[in-house]
CSV table of C-alpha atoms in Angstrom, one decimal:
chain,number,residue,atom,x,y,z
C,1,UNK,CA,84.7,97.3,102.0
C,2,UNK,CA,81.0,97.6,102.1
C,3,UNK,CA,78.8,100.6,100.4
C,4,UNK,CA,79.6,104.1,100.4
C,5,UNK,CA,76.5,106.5,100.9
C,6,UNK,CA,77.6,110.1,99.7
C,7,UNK,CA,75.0,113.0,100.4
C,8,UNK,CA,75.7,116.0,98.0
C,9,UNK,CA,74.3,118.4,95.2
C,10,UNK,CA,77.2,119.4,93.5
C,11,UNK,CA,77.9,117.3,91.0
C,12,UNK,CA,81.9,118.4,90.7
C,13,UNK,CA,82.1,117.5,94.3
C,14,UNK,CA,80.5,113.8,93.0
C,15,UNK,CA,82.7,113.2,90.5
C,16,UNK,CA,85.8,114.4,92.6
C,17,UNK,CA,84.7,112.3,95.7
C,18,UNK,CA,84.2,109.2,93.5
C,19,UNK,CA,87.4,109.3,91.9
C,20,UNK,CA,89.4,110.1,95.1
C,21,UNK,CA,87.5,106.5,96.2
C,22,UNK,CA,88.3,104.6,93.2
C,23,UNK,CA,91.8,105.1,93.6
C,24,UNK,CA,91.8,104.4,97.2
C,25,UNK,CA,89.5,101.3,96.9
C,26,UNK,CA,88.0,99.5,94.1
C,27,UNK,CA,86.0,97.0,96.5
C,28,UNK,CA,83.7,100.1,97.6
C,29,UNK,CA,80.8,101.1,95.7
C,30,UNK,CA,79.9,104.3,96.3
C,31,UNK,CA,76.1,105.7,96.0
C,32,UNK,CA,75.5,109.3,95.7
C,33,UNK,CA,71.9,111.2,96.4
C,34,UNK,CA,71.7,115.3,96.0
C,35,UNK,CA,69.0,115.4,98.6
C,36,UNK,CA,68.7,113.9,102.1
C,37,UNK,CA,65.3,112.4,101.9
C,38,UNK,CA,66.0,110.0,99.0
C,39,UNK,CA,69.4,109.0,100.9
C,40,UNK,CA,67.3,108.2,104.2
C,41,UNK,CA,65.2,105.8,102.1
C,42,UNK,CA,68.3,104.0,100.2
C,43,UNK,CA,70.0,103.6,104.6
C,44,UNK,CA,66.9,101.9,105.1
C,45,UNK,CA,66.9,99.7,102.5
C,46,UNK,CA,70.1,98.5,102.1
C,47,UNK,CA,72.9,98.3,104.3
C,48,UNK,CA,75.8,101.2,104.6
C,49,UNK,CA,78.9,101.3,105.5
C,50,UNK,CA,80.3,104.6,105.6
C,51,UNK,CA,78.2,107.6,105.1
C,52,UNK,CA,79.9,110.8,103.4
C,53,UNK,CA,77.2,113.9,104.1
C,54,UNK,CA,77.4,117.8,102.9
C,55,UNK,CA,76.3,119.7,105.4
C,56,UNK,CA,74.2,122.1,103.3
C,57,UNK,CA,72.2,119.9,100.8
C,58,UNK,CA,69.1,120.9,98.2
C,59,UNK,CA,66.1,119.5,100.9
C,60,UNK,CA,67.9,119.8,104.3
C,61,UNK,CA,70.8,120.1,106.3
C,62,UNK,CA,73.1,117.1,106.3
C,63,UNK,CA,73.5,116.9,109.9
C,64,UNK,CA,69.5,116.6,110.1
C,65,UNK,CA,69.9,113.5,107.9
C,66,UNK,CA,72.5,112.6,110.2
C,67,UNK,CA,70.3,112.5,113.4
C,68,UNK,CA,67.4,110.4,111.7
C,69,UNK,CA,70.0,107.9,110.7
C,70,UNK,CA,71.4,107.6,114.4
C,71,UNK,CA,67.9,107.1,115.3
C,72,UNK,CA,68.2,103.9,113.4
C,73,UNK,CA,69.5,101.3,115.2
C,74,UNK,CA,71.7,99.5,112.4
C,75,UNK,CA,73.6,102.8,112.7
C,76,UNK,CA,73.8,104.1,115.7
C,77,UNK,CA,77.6,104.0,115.5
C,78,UNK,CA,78.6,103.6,111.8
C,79,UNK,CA,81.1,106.4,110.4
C,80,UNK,CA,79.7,109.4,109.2
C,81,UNK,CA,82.3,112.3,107.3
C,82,UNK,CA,80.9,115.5,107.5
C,83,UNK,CA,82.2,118.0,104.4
C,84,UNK,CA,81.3,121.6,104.3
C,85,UNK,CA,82.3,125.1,103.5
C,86,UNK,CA,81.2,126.1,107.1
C,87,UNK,CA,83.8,125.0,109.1
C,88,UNK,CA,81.9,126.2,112.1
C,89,UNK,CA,79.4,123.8,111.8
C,90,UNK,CA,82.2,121.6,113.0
C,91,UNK,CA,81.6,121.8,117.1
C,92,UNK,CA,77.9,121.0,116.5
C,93,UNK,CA,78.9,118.2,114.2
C,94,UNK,CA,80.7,116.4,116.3
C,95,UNK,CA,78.7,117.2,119.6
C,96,UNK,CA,75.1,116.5,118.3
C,97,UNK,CA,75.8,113.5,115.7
C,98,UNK,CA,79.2,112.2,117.2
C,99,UNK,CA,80.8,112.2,113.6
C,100,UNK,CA,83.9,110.5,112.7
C,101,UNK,CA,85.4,113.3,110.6
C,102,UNK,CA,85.1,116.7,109.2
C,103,UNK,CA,86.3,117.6,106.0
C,104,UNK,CA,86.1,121.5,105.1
C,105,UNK,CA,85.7,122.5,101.2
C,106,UNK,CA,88.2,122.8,99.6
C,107,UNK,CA,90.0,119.7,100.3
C,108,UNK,CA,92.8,118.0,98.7
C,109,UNK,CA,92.6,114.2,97.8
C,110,UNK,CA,95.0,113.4,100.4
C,111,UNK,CA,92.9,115.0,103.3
C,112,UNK,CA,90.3,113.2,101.8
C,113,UNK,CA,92.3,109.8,101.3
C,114,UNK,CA,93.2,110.1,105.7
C,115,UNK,CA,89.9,110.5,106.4
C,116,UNK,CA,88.3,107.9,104.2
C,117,UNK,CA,90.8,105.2,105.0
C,118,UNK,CA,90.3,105.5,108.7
C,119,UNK,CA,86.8,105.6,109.1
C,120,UNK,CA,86.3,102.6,106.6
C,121,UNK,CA,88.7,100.8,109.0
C,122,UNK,CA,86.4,101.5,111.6
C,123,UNK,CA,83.5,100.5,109.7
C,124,UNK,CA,85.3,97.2,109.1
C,125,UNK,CA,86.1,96.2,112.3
C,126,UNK,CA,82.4,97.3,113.7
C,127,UNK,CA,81.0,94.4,111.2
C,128,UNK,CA,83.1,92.0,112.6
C,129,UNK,CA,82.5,92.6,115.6
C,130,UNK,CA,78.7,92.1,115.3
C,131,UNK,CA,77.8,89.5,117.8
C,132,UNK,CA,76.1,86.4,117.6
C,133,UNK,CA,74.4,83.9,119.3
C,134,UNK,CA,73.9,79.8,118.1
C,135,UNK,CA,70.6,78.3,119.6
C,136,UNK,CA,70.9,74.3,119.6
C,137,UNK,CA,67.8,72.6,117.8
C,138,UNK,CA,68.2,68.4,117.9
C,139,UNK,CA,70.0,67.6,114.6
C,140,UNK,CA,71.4,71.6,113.7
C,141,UNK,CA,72.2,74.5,115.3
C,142,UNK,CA,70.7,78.1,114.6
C,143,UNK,CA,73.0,81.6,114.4
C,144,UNK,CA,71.5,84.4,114.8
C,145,UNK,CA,73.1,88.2,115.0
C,146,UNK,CA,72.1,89.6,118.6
C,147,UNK,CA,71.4,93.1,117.1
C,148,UNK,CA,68.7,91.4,114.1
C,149,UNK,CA,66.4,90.4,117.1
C,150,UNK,CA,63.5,92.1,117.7
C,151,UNK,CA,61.6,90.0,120.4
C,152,UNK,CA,61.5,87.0,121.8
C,153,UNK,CA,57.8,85.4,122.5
C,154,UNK,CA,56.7,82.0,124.4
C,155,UNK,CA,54.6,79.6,124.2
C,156,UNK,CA,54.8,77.2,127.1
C,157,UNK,CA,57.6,75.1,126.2
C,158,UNK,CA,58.8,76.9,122.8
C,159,UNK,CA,59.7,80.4,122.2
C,160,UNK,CA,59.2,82.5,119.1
C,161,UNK,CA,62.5,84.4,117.8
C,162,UNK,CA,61.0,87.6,115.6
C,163,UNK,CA,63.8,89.1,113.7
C,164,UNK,CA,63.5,91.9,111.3
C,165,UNK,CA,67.0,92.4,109.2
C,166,UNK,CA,67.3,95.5,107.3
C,167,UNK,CA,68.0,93.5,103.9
C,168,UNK,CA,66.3,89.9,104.5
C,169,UNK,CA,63.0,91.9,106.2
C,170,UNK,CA,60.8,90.0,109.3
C,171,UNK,CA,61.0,86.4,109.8
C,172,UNK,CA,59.9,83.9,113.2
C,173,UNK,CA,61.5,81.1,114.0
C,174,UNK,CA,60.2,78.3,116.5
C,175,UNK,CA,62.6,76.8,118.7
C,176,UNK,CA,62.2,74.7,121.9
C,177,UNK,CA,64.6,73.9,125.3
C,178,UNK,CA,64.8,77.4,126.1
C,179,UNK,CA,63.0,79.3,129.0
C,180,UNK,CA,63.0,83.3,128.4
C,181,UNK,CA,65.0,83.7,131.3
C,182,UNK,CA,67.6,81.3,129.3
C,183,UNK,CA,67.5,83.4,126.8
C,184,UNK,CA,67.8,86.6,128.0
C,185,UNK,CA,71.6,84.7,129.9
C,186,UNK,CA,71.9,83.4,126.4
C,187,UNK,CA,71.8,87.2,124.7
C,188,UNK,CA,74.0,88.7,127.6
C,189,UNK,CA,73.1,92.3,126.3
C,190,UNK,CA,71.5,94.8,128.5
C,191,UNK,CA,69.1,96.3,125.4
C,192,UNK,CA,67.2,93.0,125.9
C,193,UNK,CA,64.5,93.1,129.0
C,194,UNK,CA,61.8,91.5,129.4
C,195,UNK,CA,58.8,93.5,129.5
C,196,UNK,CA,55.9,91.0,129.8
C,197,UNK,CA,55.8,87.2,131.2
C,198,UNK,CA,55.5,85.9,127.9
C,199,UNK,CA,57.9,88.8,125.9
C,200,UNK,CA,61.3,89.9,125.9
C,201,UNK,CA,62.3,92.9,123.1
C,202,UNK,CA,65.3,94.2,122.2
C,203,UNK,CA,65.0,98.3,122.7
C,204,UNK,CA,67.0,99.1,120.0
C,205,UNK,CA,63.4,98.3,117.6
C,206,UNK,CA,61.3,100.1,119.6
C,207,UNK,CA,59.3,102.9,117.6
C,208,UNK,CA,56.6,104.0,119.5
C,209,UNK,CA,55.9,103.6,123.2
C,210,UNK,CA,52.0,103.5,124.5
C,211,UNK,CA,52.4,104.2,128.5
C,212,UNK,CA,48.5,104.7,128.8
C,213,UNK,CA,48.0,101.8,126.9
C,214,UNK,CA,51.0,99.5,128.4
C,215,UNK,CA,52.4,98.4,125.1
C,216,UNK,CA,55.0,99.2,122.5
C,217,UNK,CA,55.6,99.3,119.0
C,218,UNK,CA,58.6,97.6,117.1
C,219,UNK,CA,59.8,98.9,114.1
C,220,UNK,CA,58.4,96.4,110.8
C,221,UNK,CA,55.7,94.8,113.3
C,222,UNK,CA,51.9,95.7,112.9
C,223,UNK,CA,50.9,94.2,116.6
C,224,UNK,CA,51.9,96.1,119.5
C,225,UNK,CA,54.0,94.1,122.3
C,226,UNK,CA,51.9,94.0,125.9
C,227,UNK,CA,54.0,95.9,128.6
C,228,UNK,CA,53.0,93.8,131.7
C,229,UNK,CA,52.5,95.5,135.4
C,230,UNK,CA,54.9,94.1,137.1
C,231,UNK,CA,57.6,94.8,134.1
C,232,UNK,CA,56.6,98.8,133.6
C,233,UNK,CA,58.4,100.2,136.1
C,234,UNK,CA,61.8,99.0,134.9
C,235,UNK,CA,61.2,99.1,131.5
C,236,UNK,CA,59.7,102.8,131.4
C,237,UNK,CA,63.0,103.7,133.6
C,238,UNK,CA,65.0,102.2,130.5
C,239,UNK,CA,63.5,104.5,127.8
C-alpha cells in the first residue's frame, strides 16, 4: 500500500490516526511529523503515497505544505486528506490544492476508514499507471519510467538519457539508434519539448528558468540546459 505521510501536532490525534490505519491496513506504514518543514524534507526523500495533513500545524499551515508538495512533480496528483477543526477551510482546500478529502475534527473511525480506503485506492491505481518506455540496445533492452527523465542530450549518433529518481538520485545512460526527434515519438508526452538542437527536457524538472540568459535549470542538475533561438518562443509559451 505504499507510505503514509501524516502532518500533525497532537499527539492523541497520532495515536488515533495510526490505529484507525492499522486496523484498516497492515501493509501501510505510516510516518508522522508535528511540523510541515521536516515532512517536506522526508516527501523529498522518499517516496509517498498518501499524505494525511492538519490544516493548522506548529510551523505552518498544512495547506502551505500542501502547495510546495504539488510543486513537486512526483506529486502533482497523489492523494492528499485534509483534517481540521475549521471546516471552512474546506472551499480553499479543495480549490487551491485540489485535495482528495476533508475530514473535520472530531471524526469517527469510520469517516476516517471511507476516506482512507478511497484515496489509497487512488493512490494505487496512479502507480500503476506510471508509464514506461523500453529503448532497444543490441543484446538487452532498457525500461525507463517516462516521468524519472529529466532530459535527453546528443551526441551525433548517441543520446544521453539523464534521469534523476526521487529514491535512486541522478544517473546517464548512453544509448545509440535513436535521433531526438525519435525519441521525443518514442516518449509520446506533451511535457517533453525540445528546447535546443542538441536537448530535449522534460518540464516537469524544471526549477528555475533564465529568459535573459536562454537556459534553464533542472531540479538535482548543477549545469544549466541551453534554450536555443529558434526553440524559445515555444518553449517560453509552455511555462
Amino acid at each position: 500500500m505504499g507510505n503514509v505521510l501524516l502532518v500533525e501536532d497532537n499527539p492523541n490525534a497520532v495515536k488515533k490516526i495510526v490505529q484507525y490505519i492499522n486496523k484498516i491496513s497492515s501493509e501501510s506504514a505510516v510516518v508522522s511529523f508535528a511540523e510541515a518543514g521536516a515532512a517536506l524534507q522526508y516527501a523529498k526523500d522518499n517516496e509517498v503515497s498518501l499524505f494525511i495533513l492538519d490544516i493548522q500545524l506548529e510551523d505552518y499551515k498544512g495547506t502551505s505544505l500542501a502547495k510546495q508538495l504539488r510543486q513537486l512533480p512526483e506529486y502533482k496528483y497523489t492523494p492528499i486528506i485534509f483534517e481540521t477543526a475549521l471546516a471552512g477551510e474546506e472551499l480553499s482546500a479543495y480549490r487551491d490544492v485540489k485535495c482528495y478529502s476533508f475530514l473535520v475534527k472530531p471524526f469517527d473511525e469510520e469517516e476516517f476508514a471511507a476516506a482512507f480506503r478511497d484515496a489509497m485506492g487512488l493512490s494505487s491505481q496512479m502507480n500503476q499507471r506510471a508509464r514506461t518506455i523500453q529503448v532497444e540496445q543490441k543484446q538487452f533492452i532498457l525500461e525507463y519510467t517516462v516521468s524519472d527523465i529529466a532530459y535527453v542530450e546528443s551526441f551525433g549518433k548517441r543520446l544521453a538519457v539523464h534521469i534523476n529518481h526521487r529514491i535512486s538520485g541522478v544517473k546517464e545512460d548512453m544509448i545509440s539508434g535513436y535521433t531526438l526527434a525519435g525519441m521525443l515519438t518514442l516518449l509520446d508526452d506533451p511535457e517533453f519539448v525540445q528546447c535546443h538542437k542538441s536537448y530535449i527536457v522534460n518540464k516537469r524538472h524544471i526549477e528555475k528558468i533564465d529568459k535573459p540568459g536562454r537556459q534553464i535549470f533542472l531540479k538535482g542538475f548543477a549545469e544549466p540546459i541551453p534554450v536555443g533561438n529558434k526553440y524559445q518562443s515555444a518553449l517560453w509559451g509552455s511555462l
